[in-house]
XYZ file of C-alpha atoms in Angstrom:
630
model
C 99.875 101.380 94.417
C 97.521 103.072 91.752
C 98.742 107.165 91.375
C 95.514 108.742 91.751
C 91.910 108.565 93.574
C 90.261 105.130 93.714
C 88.136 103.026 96.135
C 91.633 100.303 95.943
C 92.335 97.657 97.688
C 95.888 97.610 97.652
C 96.932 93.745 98.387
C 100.663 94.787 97.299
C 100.567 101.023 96.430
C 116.095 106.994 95.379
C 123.622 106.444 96.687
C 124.848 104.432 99.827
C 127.219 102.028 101.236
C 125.584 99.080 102.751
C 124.663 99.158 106.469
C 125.440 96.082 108.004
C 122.233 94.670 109.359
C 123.430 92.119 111.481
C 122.546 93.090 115.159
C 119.332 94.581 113.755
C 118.517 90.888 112.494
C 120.418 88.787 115.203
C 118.003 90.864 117.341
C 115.356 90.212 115.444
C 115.155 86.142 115.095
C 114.820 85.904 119.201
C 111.854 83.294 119.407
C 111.396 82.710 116.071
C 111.978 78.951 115.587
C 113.766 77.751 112.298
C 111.886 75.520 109.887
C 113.111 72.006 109.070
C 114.420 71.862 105.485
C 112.829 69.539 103.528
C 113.626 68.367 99.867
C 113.401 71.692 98.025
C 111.007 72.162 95.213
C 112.707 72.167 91.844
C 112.179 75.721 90.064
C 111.389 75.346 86.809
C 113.950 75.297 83.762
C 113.398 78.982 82.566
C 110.101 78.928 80.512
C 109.780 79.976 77.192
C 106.413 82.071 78.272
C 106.326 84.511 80.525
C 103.511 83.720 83.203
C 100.240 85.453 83.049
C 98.888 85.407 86.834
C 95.920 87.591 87.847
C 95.894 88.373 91.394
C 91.676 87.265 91.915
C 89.435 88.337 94.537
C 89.005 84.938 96.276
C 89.285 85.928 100.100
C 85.898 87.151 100.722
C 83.994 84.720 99.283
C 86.084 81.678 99.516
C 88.692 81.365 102.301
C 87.224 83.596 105.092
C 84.229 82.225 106.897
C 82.060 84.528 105.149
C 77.692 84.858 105.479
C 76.052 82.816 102.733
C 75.588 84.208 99.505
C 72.284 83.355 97.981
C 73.105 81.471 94.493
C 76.184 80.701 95.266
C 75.449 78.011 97.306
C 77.722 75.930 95.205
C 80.716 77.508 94.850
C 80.676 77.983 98.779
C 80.199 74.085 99.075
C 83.730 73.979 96.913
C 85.442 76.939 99.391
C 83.947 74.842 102.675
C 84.430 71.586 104.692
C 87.922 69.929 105.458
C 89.210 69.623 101.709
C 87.469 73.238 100.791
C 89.369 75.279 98.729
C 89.276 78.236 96.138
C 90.309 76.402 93.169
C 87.001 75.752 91.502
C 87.046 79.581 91.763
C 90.110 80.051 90.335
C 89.519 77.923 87.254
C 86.227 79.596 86.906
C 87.702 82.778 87.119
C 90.414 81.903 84.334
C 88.452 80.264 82.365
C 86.582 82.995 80.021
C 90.030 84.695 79.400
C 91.747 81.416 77.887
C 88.762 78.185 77.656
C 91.922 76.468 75.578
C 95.140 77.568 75.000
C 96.514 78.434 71.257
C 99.487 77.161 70.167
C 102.581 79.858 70.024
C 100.469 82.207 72.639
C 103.022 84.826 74.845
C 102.136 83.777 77.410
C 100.781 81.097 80.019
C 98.095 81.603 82.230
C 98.290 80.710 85.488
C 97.147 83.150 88.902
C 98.429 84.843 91.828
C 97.681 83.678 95.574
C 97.423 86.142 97.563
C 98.189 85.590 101.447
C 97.215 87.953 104.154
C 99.727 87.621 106.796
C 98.204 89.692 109.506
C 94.580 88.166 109.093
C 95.671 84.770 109.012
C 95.667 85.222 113.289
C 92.745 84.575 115.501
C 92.631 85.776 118.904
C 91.401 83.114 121.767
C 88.671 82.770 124.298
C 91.595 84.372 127.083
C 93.048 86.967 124.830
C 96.076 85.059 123.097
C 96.677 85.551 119.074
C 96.681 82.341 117.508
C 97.588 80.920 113.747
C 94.246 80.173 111.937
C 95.129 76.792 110.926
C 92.300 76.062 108.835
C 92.717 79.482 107.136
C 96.261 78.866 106.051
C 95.103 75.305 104.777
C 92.448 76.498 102.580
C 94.726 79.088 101.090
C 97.418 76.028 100.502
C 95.112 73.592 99.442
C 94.665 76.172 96.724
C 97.773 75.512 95.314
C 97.135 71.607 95.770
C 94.134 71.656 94.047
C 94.465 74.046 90.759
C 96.406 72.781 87.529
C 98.121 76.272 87.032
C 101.350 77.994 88.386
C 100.517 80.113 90.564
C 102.585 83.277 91.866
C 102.629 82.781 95.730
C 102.217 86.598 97.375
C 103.404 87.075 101.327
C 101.956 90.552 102.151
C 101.614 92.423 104.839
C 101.806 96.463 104.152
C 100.892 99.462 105.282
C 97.285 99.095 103.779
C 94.959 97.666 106.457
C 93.656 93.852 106.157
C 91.003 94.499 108.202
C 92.928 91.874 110.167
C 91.549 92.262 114.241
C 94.971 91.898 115.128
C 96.230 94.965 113.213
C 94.563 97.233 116.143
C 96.553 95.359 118.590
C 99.592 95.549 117.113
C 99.014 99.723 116.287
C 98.750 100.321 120.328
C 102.597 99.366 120.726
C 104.357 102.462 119.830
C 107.414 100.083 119.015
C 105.096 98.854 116.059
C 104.538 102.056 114.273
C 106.746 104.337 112.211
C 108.148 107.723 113.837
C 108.606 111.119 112.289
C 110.322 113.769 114.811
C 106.916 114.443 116.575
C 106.953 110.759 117.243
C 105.023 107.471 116.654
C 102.830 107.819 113.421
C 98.676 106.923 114.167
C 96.739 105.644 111.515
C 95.983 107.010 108.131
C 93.663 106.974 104.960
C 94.460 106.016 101.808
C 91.008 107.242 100.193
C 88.703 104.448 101.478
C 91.589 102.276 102.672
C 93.105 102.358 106.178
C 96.484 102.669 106.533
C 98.753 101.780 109.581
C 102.130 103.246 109.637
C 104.215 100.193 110.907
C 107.440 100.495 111.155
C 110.529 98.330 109.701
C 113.580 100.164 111.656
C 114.064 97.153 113.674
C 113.061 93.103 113.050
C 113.130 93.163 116.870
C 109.129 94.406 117.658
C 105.681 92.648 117.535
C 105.041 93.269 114.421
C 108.057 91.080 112.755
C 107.269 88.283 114.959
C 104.210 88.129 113.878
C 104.668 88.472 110.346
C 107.300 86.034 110.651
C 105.004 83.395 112.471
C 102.187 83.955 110.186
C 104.774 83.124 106.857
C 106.202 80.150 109.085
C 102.634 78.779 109.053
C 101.977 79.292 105.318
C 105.614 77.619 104.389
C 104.969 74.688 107.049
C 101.629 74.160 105.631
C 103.070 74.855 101.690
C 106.026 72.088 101.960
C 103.536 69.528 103.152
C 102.462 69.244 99.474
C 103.930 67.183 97.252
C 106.853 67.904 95.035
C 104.318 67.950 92.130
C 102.469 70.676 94.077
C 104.993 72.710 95.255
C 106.425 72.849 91.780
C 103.334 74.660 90.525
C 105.031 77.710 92.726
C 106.741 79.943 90.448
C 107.813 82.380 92.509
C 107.424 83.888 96.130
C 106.589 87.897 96.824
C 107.958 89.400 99.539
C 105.957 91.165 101.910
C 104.220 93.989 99.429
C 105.221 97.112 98.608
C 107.295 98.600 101.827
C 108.594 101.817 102.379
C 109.031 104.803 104.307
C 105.791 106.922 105.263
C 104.757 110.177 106.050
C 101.644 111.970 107.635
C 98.571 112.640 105.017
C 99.668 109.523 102.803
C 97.020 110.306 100.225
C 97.571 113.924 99.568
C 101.616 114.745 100.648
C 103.401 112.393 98.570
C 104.607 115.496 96.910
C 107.152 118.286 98.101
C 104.006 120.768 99.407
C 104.072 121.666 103.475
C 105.992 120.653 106.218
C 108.591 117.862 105.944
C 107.838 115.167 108.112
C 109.024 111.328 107.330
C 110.457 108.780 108.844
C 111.927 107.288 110.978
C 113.062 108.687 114.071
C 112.341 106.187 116.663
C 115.778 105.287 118.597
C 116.597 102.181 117.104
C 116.637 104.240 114.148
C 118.717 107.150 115.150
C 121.522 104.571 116.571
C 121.151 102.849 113.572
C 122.122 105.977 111.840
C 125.041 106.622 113.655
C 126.600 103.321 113.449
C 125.865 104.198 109.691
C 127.934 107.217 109.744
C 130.524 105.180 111.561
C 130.578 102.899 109.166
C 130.855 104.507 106.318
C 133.121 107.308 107.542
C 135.619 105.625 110.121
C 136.297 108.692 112.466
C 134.402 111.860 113.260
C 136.940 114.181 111.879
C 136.389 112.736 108.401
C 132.666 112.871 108.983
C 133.153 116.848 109.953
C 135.247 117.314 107.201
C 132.295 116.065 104.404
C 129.376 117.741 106.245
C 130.929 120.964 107.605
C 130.538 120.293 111.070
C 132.038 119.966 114.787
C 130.482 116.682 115.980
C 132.364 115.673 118.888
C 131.396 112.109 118.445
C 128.849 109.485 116.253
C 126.615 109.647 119.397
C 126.299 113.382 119.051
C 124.619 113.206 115.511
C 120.666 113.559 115.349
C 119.134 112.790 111.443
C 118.190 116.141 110.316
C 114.764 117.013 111.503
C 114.549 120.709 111.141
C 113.242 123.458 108.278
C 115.846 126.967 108.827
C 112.895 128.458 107.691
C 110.757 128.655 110.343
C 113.072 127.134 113.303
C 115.769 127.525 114.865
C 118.959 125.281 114.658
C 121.732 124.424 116.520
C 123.620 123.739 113.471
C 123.086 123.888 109.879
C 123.261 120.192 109.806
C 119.602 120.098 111.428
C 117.865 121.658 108.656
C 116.145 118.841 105.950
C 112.974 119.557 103.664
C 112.312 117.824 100.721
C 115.473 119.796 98.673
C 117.772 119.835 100.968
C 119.802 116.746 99.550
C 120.784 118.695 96.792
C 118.455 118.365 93.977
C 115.202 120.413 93.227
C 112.166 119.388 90.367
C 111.397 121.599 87.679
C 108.487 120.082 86.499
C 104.744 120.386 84.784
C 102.516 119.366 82.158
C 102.254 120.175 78.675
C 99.438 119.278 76.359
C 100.557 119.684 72.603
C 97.520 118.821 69.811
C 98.866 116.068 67.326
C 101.526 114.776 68.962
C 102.951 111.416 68.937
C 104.196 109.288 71.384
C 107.099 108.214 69.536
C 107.844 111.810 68.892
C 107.404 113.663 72.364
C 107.597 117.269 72.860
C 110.624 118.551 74.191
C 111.092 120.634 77.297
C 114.246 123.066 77.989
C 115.340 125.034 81.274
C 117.743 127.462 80.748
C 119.513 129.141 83.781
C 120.426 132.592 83.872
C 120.120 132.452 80.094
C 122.332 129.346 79.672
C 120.998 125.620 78.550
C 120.605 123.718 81.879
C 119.095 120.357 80.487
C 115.812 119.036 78.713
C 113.147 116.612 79.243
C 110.636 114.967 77.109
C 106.974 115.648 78.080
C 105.756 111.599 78.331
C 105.226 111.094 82.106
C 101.300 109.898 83.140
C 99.426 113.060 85.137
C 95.708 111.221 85.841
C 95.034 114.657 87.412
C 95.421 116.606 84.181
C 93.185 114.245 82.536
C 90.654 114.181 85.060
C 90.693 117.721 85.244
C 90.970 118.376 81.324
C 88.984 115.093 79.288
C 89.412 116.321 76.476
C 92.860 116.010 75.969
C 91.896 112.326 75.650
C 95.940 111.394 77.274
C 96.975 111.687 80.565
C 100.922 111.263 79.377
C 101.537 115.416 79.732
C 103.511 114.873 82.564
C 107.468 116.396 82.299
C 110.431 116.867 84.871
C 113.976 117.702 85.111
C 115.894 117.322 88.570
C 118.324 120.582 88.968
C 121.066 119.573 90.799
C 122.222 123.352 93.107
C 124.661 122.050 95.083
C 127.792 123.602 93.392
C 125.391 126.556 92.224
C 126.901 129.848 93.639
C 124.422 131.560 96.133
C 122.353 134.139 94.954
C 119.293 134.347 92.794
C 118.949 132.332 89.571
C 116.472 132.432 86.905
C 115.153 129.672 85.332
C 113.214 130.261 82.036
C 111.207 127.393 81.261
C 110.710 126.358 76.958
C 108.696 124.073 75.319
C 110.164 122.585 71.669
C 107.775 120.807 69.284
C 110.026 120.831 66.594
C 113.796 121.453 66.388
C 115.117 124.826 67.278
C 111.157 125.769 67.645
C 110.834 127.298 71.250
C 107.474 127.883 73.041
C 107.762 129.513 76.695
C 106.225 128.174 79.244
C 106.935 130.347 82.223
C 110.237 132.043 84.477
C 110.920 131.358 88.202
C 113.792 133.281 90.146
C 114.698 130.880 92.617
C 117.103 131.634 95.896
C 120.088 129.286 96.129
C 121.380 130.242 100.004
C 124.491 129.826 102.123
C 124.457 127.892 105.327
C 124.848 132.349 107.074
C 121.453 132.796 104.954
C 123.002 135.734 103.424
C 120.492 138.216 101.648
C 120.674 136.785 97.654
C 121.697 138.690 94.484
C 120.511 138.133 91.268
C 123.250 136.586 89.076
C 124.342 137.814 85.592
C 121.931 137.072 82.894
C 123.008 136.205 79.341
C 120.552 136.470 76.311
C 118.112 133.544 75.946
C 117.007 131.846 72.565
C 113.906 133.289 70.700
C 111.011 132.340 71.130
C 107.324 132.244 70.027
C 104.075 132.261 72.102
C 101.611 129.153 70.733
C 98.691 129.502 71.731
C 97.548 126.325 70.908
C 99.643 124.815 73.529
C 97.979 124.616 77.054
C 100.623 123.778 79.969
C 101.402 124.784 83.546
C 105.012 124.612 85.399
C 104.051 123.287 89.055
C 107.751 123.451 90.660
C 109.627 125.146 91.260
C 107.813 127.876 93.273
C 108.266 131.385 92.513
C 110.586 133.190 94.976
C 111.361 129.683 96.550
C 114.839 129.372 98.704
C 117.174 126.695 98.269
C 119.574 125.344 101.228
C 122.008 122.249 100.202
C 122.921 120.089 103.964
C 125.346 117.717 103.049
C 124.109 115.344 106.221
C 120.532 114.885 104.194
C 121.612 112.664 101.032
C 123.520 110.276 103.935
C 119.921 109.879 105.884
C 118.016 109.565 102.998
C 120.749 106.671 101.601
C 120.466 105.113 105.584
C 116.764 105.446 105.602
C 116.707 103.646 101.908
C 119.024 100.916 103.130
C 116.113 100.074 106.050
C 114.124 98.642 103.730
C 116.568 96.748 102.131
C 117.504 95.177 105.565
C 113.502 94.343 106.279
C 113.277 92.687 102.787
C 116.091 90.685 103.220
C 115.346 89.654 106.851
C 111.971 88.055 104.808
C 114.036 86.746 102.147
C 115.990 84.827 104.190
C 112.659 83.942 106.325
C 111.778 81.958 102.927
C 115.209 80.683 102.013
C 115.503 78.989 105.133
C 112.487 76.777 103.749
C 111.668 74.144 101.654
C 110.726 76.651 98.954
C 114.341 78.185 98.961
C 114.976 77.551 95.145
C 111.635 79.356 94.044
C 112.521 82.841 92.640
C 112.045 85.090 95.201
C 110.511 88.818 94.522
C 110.186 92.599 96.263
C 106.828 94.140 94.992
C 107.792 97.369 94.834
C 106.231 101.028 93.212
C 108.642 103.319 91.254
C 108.105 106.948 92.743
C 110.594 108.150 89.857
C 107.516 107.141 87.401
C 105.178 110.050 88.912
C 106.892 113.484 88.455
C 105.112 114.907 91.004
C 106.105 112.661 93.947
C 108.980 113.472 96.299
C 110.743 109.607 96.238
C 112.694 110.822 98.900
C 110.420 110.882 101.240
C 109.575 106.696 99.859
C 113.048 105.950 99.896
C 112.406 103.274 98.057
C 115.456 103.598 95.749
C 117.986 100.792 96.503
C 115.299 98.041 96.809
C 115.278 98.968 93.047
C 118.439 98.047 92.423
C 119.987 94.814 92.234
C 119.493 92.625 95.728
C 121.364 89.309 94.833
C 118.873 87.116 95.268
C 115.670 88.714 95.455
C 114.572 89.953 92.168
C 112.749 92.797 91.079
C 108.872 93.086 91.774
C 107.252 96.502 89.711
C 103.515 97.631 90.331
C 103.243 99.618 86.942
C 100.466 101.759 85.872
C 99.897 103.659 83.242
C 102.543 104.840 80.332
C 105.238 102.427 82.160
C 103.055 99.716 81.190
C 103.419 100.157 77.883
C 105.907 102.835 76.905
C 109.683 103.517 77.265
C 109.845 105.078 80.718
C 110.151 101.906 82.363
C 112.243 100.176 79.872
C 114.582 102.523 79.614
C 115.498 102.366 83.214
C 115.615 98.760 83.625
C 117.651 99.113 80.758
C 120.031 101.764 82.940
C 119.685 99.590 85.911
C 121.223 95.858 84.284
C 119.856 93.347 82.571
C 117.775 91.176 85.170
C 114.588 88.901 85.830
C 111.886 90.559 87.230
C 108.192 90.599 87.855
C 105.363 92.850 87.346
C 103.729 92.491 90.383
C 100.492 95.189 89.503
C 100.062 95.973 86.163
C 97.203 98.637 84.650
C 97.987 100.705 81.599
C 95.242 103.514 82.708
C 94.001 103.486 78.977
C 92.397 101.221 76.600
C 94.745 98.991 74.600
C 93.381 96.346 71.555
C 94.223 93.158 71.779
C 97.109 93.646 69.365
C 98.723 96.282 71.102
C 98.143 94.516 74.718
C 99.790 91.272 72.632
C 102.534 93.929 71.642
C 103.311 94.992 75.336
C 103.249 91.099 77.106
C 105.604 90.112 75.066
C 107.923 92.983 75.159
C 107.849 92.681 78.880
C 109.075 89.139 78.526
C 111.567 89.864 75.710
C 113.075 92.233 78.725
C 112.929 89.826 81.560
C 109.729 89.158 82.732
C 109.063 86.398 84.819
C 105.105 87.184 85.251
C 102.841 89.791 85.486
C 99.938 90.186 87.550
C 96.807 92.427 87.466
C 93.747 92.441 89.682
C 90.692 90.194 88.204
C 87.013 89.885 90.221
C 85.820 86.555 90.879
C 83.441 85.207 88.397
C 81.083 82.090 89.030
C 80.124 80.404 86.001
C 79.930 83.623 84.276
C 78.626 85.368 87.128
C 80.317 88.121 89.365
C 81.143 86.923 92.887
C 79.596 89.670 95.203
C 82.211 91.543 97.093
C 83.688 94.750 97.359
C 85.211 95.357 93.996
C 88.365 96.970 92.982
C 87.880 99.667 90.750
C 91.434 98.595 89.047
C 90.398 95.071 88.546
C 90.292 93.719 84.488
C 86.083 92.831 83.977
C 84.181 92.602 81.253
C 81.666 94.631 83.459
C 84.378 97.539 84.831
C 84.586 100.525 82.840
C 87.021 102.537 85.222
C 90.128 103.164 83.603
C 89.101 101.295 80.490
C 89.241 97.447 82.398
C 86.663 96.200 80.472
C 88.178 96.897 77.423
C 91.566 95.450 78.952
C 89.747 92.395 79.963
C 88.956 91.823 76.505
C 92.097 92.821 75.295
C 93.666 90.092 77.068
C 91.158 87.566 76.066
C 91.742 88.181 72.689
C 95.198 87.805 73.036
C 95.303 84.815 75.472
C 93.247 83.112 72.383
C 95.797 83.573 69.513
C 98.833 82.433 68.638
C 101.611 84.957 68.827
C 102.653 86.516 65.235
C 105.912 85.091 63.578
């Protein structure tokens, strides 16, 4: 998912003990009939080159029964008829960027299918939702007909389709995610629709259908030939999937009223047995929380701000700090300096050194709101950890370092840490703070934390959030094990996943995307990466944290122009840290000509100048057309 404004079309846009999933998924398979097993297709020995595979526009004007398109008479004659398919489209698409390969190039090109789940159903004359059979074998015939690997992509998000059948599935309240106020309606995602399904059980509509539509495509895929099926280098699960919250476009961040999800019943049992789970006995449970639960059944998920209403017990109260942990974060725009040498900033509290950050982290609104700082990587954060902090008031004195010892403030905020009796707050002793000097050649702002804000730490929230972050661990592995089941079980097998922690001013709680991040066994990591962790350390540095692993890039935009030696410069060091392949959107072209559709502003053309794609477009080129340096 891109971080800021844009007409997209997403196809794709953080500690816990595991939950035990099984009744959730026993639950879950009623109906759904297994697939016979056929000889699996051979992955490939681990290639040398990571795979280059554009995710192309084909679906409008190739695989759905679209109106004609005047002059393109022939390339719909190649999409139609009983051996139509979008290959020609594909090749013609590819093409440009590599017309022949060079020997020692980073990479090998090759493409990404992607496969609607939800619009792959048809509804009948008397009502009943039926596979599109000639849909699916248009989109598999794909694979059958191209030369290239291809990157096979399962999705079904949030993001609308415009599948018929997603309105149908929205009017079951079982379908759709639940904050306390209950079921979530549908959303906007700037010109995108968004339906707020939810994953807190496999047991509703919604799975069954997903699950029948990827039964359909895996029938339909293990009919090919070994030779075919091999061209299948891997297999993305589902898109990105996480938790969501009202106003998706705007409250990503820790501004007005916490509401996320989910809340529906299977969730709050699921929740309990949780606790259960993880604590043994109520007492213990009691004893780490500060509470007087009578039993697992008695516990709600926190749901309630102390703020403004009133609680039964402490343990009710959540907002987006009450885990434990607030931001102190900002932007910072310093003239002349380098990337490789990042301004510094430093929070001291109550006069003492609390941490520091380096200002590197992408802010598109800065730069769209200030050009001519010509970088949008002003972005800086530092997570506070209060729970240990003794009540009272502390003040946080904010300092920005350009060069050692060299201190530039940047602003003071006296924040409230209270106790669960919400005890009128003191300020705490102050000791001396380091000098400082004003520059006033440095232009910055500190967004968080708020001045005069309060602080409350509820012990319960950290054990929903890990629960709630487990949820989608479950619903990805119910998929995974969807596709293992099939003849294309020893194909890689990917999440395609954003990393909240990338954008300092997100609240990734509220995502809870963290432990699909982590390690999974045997689904690997799928990244959607834009901007500086395409290119720079942020992203590298935590995978580097995280364990040496495969992985994908399943979206990939740096934001900014690149030349073709520093694109070059980038692919390979995202193979030379695991890379299977990496994907980025690319329009359609027809012998040179640009299939008509509605374009994605992210998309790499030689005729998009958002976001630099053009010049991307011919970075890759460029790069796709000589051999790698020695």
């Amino acid at each position: 998912m891109p971080p800021q404004n844009a007409s997209f079309r997403p196809t794709l846009l953080h500690a816990a003990v595991a939950l035990s999933a099984a009744g959730v998924i026993v639950a879950g398979m009623a109906g759904v009939r297994m697939w016979r097993v056929l000889v699996p297709a051979q992955p490939p020995s681990h290639p040398e080159r990571m795979l280059l595979a554009p995710m192309i526009g084909i679906q409008e004007p190739c695989i759905w029964a679209t109106p004609a398109l005047p002059g393109f008479e022939d390339l719909q004659a190649q999409c139609s008829g009983a051996q139509g398919s979008a290959a020609a489209l594909v090749e013609s698409t590819l093409q440009p960027l590599q017309p022949a390969a060079a020997a020692g190039t980073p990479v090998e090109l090759g493409y990404t299918l992607p496969v609607p789940l939800l619009k792959l159903f048809r509804q009948e004359a008397g009502g009943e939702w039926k596979i599109d059979t000639e849909i699916v074998n248009r989109l598999v015939r794909t694979l059958r007909d191209s030369p290239r690997p291809a990157i096979l992509y399962l999705f079904s998000t949030h993001f609308s389709s415009q599948a018929p059948i997603e309105t149908a599935l929205a009017a079951d309240p079982s379908n759709m995610a639940q904050t306390r106020d209950g079921p979530l309606g549908m959303d906007d995602y700037y010109d995108s629709k968004v339906f707020n399904w939810s994953f807190a059980t496999t047991g509703n509509g919604l799975t069954r259908r997903r699950t029948q539509a990827i039964g359909a495509v895996l029938d339909a895929a293990c009919r090919l030939g070994p030779q075919d099926r091999a061209k299948i280098r891997g297999v993305t699960l589902l898109g990105e999937l996480h938790h969501l919250f009202p106003n998706f476009q705007a409250g990503m961040g820790f501004d007005g009223a916490y509401r996320i999800t989910d809340y529906s019943r299977a969730s709050v049992e699921g929740f309990r047995r949780y606790l259960q789970t993880e604590f043994g006995s109520v007492d213990r449970l009691n004893r780490a929380v500060g509470a007087d639960y009578a039993s697992f059944g008695a516990v709600d998920p926190p749901s309630r701000d102390i703020r403004t209403e009133p609680l039964r017990r402490f343990t009710e109260h959540i907002d987006a700090f009450a885990h434990g942990t607030l931001p102190i974060s900002g932007w910072a725009y310093v003239p002349g300096q380098r990337p490789d040498r990042p301004a510094r900033v430093q929070v001291y509290r109550n006069g003492e050194f609390a941490g520091q950050t380096t200002v590197h982290w992408g802010r598109q609104d800065v730069l769209a709101a200030k050009p001519e700082f010509g970088d949008a990587n002003t972005g800086w954060r530092l997570d506070l950890d209060f729970r240990r902090l003794p009540p009272g008031i502390h003040r946080l004195d904010i300092f920005l370092e350009r060069r050692p010892g060299q201190l530039t403030p940047l602003g003071t905020r006296d924040i409230a840490v209270m106790d669960r009796a919400q005890s009128t707050p003191r300020l705490l002793p102050q000791k001396p703070l380091p000098a400082s000097t004003p520059d006033a050649s440095v232009q910055a702002h500190v967004d968080f934390p708020l001045p005069s804000s309060s602080y409350y730490y509820n012990p319960l929230v950290p054990l929903w959030h890990a629960f709630r972050a487990r949820q989608v661990v479950d619903y990805l592995r119910y998929f995974d094990g969807v596709v293992a089941r099939s003849c294309l079980s020893a194909v890689p097998r990917y999440t395609h996943q954003i990393v909240p922690f990338s954008n300092p001013s997100w609240d990734e709680n509220k995502f809870a995307i963290q432990s699909s991040l982590r390690p999974l066994g045997g689904i690997r990591l799928g990244v959607s990466l834009y901007g500086e962790p395409t290119y720079g350390h942020s992203y590298s540095d935590w995978l580097a944290r995280r364990g040496p692993a495969r992985y994908g890039v399943t979206e990939f935009h740096p934001l900014k122009a690149l030349d073709a030696a520093a694109m070059g410069s980038v692919l390979r060091e995202h193979a030379g840290h695991g890379a299977d392949f990496l994907s980025f959107f690319l329009e359609p072209r027809w012998h040179g000509r640009l299939v008509p559709r509605g374009h994605n502003i992210f998309s790499f053309d030689p005729d998009n100048a958002l976001f630099a794609s053009d010049r991307l477009y011919r970075a890759t080129q460029e790069t796709l057309q000589q051999p790698a340096p020695r």
